[in-house]
Coordinates of C-alpha atoms in Angstrom, one line a residue:
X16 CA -7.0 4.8 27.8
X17 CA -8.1 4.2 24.4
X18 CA -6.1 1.7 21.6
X19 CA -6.2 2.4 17.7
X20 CA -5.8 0.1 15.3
X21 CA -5.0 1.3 11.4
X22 CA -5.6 -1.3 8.5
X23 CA -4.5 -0.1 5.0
X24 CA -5.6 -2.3 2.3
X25 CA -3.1 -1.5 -0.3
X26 CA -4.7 0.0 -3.2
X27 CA -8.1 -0.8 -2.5
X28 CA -9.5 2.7 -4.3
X29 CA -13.6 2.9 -4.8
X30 CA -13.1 5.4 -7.2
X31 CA -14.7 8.8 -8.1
X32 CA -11.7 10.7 -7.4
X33 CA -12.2 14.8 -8.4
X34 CA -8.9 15.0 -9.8
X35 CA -8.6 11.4 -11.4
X36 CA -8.7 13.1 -14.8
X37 CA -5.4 14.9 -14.5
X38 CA -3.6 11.8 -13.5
X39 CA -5.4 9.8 -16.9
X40 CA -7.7 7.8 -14.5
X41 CA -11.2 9.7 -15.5
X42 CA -13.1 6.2 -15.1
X43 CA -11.2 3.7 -12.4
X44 CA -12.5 2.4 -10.0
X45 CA -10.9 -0.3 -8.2
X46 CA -14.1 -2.0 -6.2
X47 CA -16.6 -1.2 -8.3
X48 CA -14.7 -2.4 -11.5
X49 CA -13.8 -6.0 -9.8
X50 CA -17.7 -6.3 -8.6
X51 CA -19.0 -5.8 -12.0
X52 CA -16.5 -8.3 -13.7
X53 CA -17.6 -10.9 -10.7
X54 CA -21.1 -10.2 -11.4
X55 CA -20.6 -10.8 -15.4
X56 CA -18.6 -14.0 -14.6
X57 CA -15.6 -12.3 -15.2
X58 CA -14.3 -12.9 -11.6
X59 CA -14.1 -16.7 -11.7
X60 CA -11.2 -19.3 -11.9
X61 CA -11.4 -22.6 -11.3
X62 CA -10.3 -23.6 -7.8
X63 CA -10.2 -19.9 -6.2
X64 CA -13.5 -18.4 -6.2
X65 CA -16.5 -17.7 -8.6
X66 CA -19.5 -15.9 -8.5
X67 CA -20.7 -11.8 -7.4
X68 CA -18.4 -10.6 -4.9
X69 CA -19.0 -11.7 -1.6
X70 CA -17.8 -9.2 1.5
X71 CA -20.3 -9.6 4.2
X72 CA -18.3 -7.9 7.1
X73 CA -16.8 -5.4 4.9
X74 CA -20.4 -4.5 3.5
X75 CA -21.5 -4.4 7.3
X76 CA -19.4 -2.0 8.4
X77 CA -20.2 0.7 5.4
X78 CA -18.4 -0.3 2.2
X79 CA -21.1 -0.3 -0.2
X80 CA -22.3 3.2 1.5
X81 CA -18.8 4.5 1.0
X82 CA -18.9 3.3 -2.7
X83 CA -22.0 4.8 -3.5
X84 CA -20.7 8.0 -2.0
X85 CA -17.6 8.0 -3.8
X86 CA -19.3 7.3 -7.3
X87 CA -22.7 7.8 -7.0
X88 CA -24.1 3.9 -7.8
X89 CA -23.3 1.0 -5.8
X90 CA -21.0 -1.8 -7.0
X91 CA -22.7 -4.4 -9.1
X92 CA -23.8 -7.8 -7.5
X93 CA -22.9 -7.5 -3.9
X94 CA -25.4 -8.4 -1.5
X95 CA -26.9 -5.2 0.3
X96 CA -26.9 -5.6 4.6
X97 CA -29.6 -5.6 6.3
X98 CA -28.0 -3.3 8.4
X99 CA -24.7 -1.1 8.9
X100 CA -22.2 -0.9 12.2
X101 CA -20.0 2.0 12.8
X102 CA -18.8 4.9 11.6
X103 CA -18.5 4.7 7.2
X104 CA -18.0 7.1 4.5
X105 CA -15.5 8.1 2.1
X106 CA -12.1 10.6 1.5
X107 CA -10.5 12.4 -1.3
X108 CA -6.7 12.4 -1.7
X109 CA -4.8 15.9 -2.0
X110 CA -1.4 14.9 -1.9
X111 CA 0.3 15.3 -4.9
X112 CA 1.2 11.6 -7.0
X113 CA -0.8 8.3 -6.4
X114 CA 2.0 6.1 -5.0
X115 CA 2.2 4.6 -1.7
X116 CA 3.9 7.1 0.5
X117 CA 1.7 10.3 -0.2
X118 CA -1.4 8.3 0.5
X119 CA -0.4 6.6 3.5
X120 CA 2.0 9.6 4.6
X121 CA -1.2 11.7 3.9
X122 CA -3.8 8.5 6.4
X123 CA -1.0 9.6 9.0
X124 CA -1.7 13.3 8.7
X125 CA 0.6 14.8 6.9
X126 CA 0.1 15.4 3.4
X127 CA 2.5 15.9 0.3
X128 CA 2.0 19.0 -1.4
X129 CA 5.1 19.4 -3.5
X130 CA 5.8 17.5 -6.8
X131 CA 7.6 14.3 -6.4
X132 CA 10.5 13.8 -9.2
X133 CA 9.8 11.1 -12.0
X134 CA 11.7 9.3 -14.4
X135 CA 10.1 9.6 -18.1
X136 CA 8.9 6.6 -20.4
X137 CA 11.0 5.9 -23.7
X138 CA 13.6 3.9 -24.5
X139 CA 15.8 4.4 -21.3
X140 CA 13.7 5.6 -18.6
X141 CA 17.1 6.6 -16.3
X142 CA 19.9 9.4 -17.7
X143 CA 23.0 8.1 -18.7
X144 CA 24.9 10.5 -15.8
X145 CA 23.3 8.7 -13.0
X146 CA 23.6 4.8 -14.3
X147 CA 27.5 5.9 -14.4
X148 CA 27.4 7.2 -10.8
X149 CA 25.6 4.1 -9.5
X150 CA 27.8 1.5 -11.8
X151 CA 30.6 3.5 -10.5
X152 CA 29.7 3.5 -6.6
X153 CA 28.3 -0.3 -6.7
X154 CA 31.1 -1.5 -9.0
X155 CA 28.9 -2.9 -11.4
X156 CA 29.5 -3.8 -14.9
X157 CA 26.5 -2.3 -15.5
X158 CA 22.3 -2.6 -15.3
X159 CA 19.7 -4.6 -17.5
X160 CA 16.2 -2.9 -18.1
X161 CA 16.2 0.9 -17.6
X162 CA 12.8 1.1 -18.5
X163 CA 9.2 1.6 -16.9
X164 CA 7.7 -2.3 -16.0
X165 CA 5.8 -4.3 -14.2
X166 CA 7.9 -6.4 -11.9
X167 CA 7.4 -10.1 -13.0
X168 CA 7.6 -9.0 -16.6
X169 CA 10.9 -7.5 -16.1
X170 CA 12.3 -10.2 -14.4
X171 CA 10.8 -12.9 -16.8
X172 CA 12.4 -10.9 -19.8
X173 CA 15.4 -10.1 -18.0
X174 CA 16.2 -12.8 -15.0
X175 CA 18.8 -15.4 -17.2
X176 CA 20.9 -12.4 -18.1
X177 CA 21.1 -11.2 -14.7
X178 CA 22.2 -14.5 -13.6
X179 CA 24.7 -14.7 -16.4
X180 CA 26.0 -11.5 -16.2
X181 CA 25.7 -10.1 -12.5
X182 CA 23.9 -7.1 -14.5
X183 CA 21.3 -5.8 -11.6
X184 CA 17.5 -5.5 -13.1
X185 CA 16.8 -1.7 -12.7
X186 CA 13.2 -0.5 -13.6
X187 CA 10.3 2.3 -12.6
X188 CA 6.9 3.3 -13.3
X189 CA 4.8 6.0 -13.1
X190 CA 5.3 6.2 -10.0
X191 CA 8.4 8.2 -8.1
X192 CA 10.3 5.0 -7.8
X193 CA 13.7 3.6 -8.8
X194 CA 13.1 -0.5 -8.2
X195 CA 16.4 -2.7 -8.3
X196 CA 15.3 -6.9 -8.7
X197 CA 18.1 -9.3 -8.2
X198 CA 18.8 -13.2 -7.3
X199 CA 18.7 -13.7 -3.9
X200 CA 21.8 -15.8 -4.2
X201 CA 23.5 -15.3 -7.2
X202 CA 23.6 -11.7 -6.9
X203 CA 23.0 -11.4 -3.3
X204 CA 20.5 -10.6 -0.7
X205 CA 22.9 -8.0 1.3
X206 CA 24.3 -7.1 -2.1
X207 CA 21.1 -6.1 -3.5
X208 CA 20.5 -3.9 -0.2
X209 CA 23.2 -2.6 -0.3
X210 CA 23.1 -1.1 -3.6
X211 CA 19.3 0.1 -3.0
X212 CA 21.1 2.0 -0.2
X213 CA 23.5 3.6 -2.7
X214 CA 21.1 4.4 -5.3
X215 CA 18.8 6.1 -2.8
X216 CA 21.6 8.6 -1.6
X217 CA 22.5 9.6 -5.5
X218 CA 18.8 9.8 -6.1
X219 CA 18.2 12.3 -3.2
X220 CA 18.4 15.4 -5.2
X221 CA 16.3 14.5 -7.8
X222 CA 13.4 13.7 -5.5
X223 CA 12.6 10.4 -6.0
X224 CA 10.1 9.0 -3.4
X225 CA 11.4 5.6 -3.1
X226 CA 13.8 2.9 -3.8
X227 CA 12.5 -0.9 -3.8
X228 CA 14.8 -4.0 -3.7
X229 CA 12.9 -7.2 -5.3
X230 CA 14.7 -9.9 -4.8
X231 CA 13.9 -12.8 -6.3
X232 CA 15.3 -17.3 -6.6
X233 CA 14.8 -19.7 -9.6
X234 CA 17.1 -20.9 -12.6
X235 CA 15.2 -19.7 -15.5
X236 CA 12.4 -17.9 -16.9
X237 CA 9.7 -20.8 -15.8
X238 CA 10.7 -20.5 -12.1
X239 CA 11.7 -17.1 -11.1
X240 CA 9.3 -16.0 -8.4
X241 CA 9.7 -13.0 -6.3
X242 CA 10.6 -13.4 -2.5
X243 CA 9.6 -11.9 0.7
X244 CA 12.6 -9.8 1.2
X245 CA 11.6 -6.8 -0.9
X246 CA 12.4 -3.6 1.1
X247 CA 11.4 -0.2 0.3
X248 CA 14.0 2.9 1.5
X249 CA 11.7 6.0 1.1
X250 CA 12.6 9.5 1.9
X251 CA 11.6 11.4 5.2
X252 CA 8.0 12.3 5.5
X253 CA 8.0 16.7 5.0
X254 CA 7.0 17.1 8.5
X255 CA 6.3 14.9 11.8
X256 CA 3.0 12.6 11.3
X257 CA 0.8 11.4 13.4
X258 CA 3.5 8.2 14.4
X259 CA 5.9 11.2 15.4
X260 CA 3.2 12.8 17.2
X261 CA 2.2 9.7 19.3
X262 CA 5.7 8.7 20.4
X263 CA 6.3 12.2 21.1
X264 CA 3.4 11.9 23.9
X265 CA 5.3 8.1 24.6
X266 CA 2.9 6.2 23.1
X267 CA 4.1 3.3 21.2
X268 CA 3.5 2.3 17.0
X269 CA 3.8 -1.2 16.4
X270 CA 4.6 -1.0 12.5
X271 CA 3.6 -4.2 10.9
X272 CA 4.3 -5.2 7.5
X273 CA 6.1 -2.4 4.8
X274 CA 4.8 0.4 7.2
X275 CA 8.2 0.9 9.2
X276 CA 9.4 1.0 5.3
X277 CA 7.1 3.8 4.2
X278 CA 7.6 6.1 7.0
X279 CA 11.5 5.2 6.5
X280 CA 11.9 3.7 9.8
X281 CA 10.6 7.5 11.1
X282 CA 7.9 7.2 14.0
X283 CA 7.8 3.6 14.5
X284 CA 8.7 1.9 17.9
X285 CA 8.4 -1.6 17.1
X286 CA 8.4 -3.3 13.3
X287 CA 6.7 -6.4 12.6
X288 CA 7.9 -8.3 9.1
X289 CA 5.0 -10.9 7.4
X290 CA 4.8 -11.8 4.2
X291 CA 1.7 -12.0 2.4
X292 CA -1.8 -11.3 3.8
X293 CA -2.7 -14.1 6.1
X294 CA 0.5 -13.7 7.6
X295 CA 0.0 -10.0 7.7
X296 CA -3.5 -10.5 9.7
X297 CA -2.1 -13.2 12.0
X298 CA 1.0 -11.1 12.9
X299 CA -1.5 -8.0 13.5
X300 CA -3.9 -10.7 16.0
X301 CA -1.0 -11.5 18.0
X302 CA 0.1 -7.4 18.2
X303 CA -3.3 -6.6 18.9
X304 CA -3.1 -9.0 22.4
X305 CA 0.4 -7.5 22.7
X306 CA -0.6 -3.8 22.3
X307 CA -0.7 -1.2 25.5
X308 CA -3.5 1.3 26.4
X309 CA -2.5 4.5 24.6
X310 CA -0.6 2.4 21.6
X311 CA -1.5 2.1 18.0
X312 CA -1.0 -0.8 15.4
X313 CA -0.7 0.2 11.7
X314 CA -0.6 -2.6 9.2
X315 CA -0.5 -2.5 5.3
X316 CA -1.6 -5.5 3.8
X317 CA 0.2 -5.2 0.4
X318 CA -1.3 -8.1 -1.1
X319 CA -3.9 -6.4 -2.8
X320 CA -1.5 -4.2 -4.4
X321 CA 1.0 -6.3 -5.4
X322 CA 0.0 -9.5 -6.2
X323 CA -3.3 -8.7 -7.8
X324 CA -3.7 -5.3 -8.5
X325 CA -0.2 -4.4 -10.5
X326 CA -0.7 -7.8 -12.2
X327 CA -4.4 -6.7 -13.6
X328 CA -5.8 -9.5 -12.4
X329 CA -9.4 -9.6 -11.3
X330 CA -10.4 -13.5 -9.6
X331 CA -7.0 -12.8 -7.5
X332 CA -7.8 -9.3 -6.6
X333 CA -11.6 -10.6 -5.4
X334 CA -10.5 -13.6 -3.8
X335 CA -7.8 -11.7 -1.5
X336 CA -10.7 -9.4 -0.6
X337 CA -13.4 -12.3 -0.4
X338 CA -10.2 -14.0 2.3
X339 CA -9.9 -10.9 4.1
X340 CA -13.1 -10.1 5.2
X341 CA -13.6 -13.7 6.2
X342 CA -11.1 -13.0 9.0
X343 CA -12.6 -9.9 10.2
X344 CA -15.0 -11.4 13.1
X345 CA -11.2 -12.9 14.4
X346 CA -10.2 -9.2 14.9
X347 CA -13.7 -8.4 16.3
X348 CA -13.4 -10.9 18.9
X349 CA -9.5 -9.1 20.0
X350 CA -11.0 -5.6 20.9
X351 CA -11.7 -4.3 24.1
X352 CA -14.0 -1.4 25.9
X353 CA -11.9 1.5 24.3
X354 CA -10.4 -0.1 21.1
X355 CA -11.1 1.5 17.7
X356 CA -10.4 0.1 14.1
X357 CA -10.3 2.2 11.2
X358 CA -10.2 0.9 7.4
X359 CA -8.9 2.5 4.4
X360 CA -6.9 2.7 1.7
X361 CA -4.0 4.5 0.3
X362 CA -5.0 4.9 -3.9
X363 CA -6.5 2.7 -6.4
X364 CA -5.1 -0.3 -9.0
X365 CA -7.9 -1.2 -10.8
X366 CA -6.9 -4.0 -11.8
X367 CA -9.2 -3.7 -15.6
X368 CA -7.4 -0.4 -15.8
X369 CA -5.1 0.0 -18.7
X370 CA -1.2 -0.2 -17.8
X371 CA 0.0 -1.6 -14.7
X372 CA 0.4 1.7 -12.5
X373 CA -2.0 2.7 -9.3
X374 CA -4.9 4.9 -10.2
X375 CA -6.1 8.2 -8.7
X376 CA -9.4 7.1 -6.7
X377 CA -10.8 7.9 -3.3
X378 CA -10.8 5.3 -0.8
X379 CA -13.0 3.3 1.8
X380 CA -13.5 4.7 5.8
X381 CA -14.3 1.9 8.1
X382 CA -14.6 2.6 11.6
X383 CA -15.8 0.2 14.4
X384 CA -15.2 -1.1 17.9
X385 CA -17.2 -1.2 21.1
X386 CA -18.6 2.2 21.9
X387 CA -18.3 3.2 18.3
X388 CA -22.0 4.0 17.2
X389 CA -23.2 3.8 13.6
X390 CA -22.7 6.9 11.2
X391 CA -22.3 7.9 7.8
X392 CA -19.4 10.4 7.8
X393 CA -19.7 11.7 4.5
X394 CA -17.1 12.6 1.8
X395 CA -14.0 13.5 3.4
X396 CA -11.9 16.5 2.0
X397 CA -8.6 14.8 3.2
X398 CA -7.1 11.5 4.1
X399 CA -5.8 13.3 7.1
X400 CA -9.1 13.2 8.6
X401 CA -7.9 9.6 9.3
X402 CA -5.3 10.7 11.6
X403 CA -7.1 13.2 13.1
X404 CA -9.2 11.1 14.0
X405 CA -6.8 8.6 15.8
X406 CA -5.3 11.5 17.5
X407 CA -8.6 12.4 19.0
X408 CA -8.9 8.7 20.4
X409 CA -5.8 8.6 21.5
X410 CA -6.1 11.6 22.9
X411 CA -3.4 13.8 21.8
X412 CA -2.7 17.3 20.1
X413 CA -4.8 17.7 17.3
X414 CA -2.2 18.1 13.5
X415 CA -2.7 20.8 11.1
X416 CA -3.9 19.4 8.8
X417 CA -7.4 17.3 8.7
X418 CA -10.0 16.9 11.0
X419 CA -11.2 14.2 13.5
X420 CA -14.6 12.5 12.3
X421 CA -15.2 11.9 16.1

């Protein structure tokens, strides 16, 4: 019996998305934007990295064929293989939003075709009704920000009076997210998560996608950092995914990373927590030994996302990429006859984009293990087509929606 391994690399869009225009991202392009500011110079810093980008493994396996696919050039600078392994192309997104659980609920097969709720930009993103229902059910003497940020700026404008007043930092974007950051200690890490739990029962009706505690430690504004006890409470996928599906036929998902999160604990047999990618990867190597015939291991490595691509910045964004495909041949040497690993993405965050939100872009397919021949697999209507096709190697009943690249 076959295995299945599933690597999201948060964020990591190659743009050319058909609809991008609609969402204001006519233009992104989350690869090709942080090869060309590499090639320019623009990728350096001293001490992390410097020079074109540099993904030799990645490249290998397709990349730079799924880039030129999705955009129609290939990204500036990066060396061209010589040759290309396994099965490569490119997919579309038709789930509706570009946040984190319609692309990955959309990798695992099922995708979201109704309109997610949002809370509007201006001077108070949240209505005045619902702060007084969540003051009033978290007895608190009230909230700080109420506006759309990025996290660390929020926190750095925001952290002292939170410490000082016990006010929780409550902020969105344009995503369909309610985030709540607090001190660890001051406020309180089973405070804070508890609240998030509160907040994400009042915010069921209006269809809000998630709610994300950021807890963070420091004294002041020069040493708050961010800690890795965020957790994300999402709603219910619409209808059983592809983790459903394979526990159904007793197979088991080892969820590592925020996937157990994103799929709100739905599907998921075993979760694994890491923070940070090299964690991430070594928690996945050590699954990958553990995992059965028949089982799959799904693991989003956030870092991308969230340290880098939020943050707009370009050496970090490279250098996390330039780390991760160093440890590629490591995950090589774990497979066995039978194994299969697929990377993608779930949306974009170019990180030269304006704003600090993801952007609408289609993402990389990159499909190897022993067995697995080489094969360009075109443009993809669907990420389902990702699931699909871990359902056909796994071998059980094909979804409705998507279709197995096998």
């Amino acid at each position: 019996m076959a295995r299945a391994f599933l690597f999201v690399l948060d964020s990591f869009g190659i743009g050319g998305a058909p609809d991008a225009p609609g969402y204001g991202d006519d233009g992104s392009d989350t690869l090709g934007h942080i090869a060309e500011f590499c090639a320019a110079g623009a990728g350096d810093r001293k001490g992390l990295r410097q020079g074109p980008l540099v993904l030799p493994n990645m490249s290998a396996l397709g990349l730079l064929t799924a880039a030129k696919l999705a955009t129609g050039r290939l990204p500036a600078g990066m060396p061209i293989p010589d040759r290309v392994f396994g099965l490569h192309g490119a997919a579309s997104e038709v789930s509706h939003g570009k946040d984190t659980p319609s692309g990955h609920w959309e990798i695992a097969g099922t995708p979201v075709m109704f309109d997610w709720g949002y809370f509007p930009a201006g001077e108070e993103a949240f209505p005045a009704t619902l702060v007084e229902a969540i003051c009033r059910e978290a007895n608190l003497p009230g909230i700080l920000g109420n506006c759309h940020a990025s996290g660390t700026e929020v926190i750095a404008r925001f952290g002292e009076e939170h410490i000082r007043t016990g006010k929780p930092i409550c902020y969105t974007s344009s995503d369909s997210v309610f985030q709540i950051a607090a001190h660890e200690t001051h406020f309180g890490l089973e405070r804070l998560l508890s609240l998030c739990q509160i907040v994400r029962k009042l915010l069921d009706p209006l269809n809000i996608g998630r709610v994300i505690a950021r807890p963070f430690i420091g004294e002041t504004v020069h040493s708050f950092e961010r800690t890795g006890n965020r957790r994300d409470y999402s709603v219910l996928p619409p209808e059983p995914t592809l983790l459903d599906r394979l526990i159904d036929q007793g197979r088991k998902v080892h969820a590592v990373g925020k996937i157990a999160d994103i799929f709100a604990h739905q599907g998921v047999t075993r979760m694994i927590k890491a923070n940070g990618n090299a964690a991430l990867m070594d928690a996945t190597l050590k699954t990958i030994d553990e995992a059965a015939d028949g089982d799959l291991v799904f693991t989003n490595f956030v870092d991308f996302d969230m340290l880098y691509g939020h943050r707009r910045d370009v050496p970090g964004y490279a250098a996390a990429l330039e780390a991760f495909d160093r440890r590629l041949p490591e995950v090589h040497r774990k497979l066995k006859p039978g194994d299969m690993v697929l990377m993608t993405a779930d949306h974009g965050c170019d990180p030269t984009w304006r704003g600090t939100d993801h952007t609408r872009e289609r993402v990389p397919i990159m499909c190897f293990g022993p067995g697995i021949r080489s094969r360009n697999i075109g443009l993809r209507s669907t990420y389902a087509d990702i699931g699909e096709t871990i359902a056909a190697h796994l071998g059980i009943t094909p979804g409705r929606h998507g279709r197995s690249f096998l």
